Short mmCIF file of C-alpha atoms in Angstrom, two decimals:
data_model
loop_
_atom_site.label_atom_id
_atom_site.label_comp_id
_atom_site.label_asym_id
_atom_site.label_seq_id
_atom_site.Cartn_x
_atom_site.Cartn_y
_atom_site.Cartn_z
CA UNK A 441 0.00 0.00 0.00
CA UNK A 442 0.97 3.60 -0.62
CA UNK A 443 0.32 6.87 -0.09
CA UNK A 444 -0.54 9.63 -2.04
CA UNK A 445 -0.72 13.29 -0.92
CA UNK A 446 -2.42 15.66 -3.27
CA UNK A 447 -2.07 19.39 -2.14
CA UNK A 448 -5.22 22.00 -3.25
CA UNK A 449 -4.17 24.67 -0.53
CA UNK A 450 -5.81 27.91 -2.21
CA UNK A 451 -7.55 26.04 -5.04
CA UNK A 452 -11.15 26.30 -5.07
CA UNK A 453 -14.12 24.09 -6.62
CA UNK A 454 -14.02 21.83 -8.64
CA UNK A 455 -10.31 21.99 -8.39
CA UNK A 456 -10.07 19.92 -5.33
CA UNK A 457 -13.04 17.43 -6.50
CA UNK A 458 -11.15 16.86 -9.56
CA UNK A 459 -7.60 16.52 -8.01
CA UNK A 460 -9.29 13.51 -5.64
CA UNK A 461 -11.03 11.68 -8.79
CA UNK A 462 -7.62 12.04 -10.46
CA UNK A 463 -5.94 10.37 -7.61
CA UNK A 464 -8.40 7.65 -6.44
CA UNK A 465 -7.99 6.99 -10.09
CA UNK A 466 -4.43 5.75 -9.95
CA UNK A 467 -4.45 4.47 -6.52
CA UNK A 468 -4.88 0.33 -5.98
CA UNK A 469 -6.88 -0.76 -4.19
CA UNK A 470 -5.90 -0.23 -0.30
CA UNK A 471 -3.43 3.00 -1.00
CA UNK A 472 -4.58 6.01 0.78
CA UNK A 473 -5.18 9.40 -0.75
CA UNK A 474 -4.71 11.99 1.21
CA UNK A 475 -5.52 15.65 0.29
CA UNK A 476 -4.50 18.64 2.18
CA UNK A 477 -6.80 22.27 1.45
CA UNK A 478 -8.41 25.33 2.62
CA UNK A 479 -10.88 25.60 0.62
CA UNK A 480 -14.48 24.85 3.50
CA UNK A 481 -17.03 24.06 0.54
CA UNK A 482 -14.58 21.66 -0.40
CA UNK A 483 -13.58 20.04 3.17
CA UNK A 484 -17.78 19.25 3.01
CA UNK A 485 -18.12 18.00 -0.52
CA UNK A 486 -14.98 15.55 -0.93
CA UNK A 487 -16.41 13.20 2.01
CA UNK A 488 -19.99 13.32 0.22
CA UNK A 489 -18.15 12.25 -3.18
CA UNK A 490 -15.79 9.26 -1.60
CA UNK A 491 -19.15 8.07 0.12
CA UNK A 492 -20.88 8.39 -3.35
CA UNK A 493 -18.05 6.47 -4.99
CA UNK A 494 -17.50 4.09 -2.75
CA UNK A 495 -14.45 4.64 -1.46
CA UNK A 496 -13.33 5.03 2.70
CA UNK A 497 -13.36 8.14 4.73
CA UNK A 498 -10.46 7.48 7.13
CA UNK A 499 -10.45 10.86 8.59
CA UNK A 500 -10.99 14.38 8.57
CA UNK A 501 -8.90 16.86 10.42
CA UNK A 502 -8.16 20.67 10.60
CA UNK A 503 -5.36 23.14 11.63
CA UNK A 504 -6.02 26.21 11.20
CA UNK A 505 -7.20 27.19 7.62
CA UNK A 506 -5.78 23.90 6.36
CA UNK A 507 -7.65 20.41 6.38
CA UNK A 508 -6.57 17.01 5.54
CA UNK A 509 -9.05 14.29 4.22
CA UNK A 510 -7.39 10.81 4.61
CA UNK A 511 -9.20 8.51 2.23
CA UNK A 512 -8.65 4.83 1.09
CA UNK A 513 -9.49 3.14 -2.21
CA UNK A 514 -11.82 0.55 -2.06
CA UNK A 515 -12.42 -0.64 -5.39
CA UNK A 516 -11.27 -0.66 -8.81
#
């Protein structure tokens, strides 16, 4: 398993949407994606989409401005 960080500080939507889909995309299965923003409509629509694509929400967690979304692939 790996780990892939994806970074959308001060990117707004879709940017961050888009950046997730890209890297659930080439995950395997079991990697974790983990995405690191500011951007609040965001930090409440990524967990919505992973749930809607069926992947796992590990975690959610904030400092500051900045949140981090830890999710893991589930399927192909």
């Amino acid at each position: 398993m790996s780990e892939i960080i994806v970074d959308v500080t001060g990117e707004n939507c879709p940017v961050p949407l888009v950046e997730m889909r890209k890297a659930l995309k080439r995950a395997e299965v079991g990697d974790e994606v983990v995405l690191r923003g500011t951007h609040s409509t965001s930090k409440k629509e990524i967990p919505m989409a992973v749930e809607a694509l069926g992947h796992d929400l590990l975690d959610i967690s904030q400092d500051g401005e900045v949140w981090l979304i830890r999710i893991r692939k589930a399927k192909g």
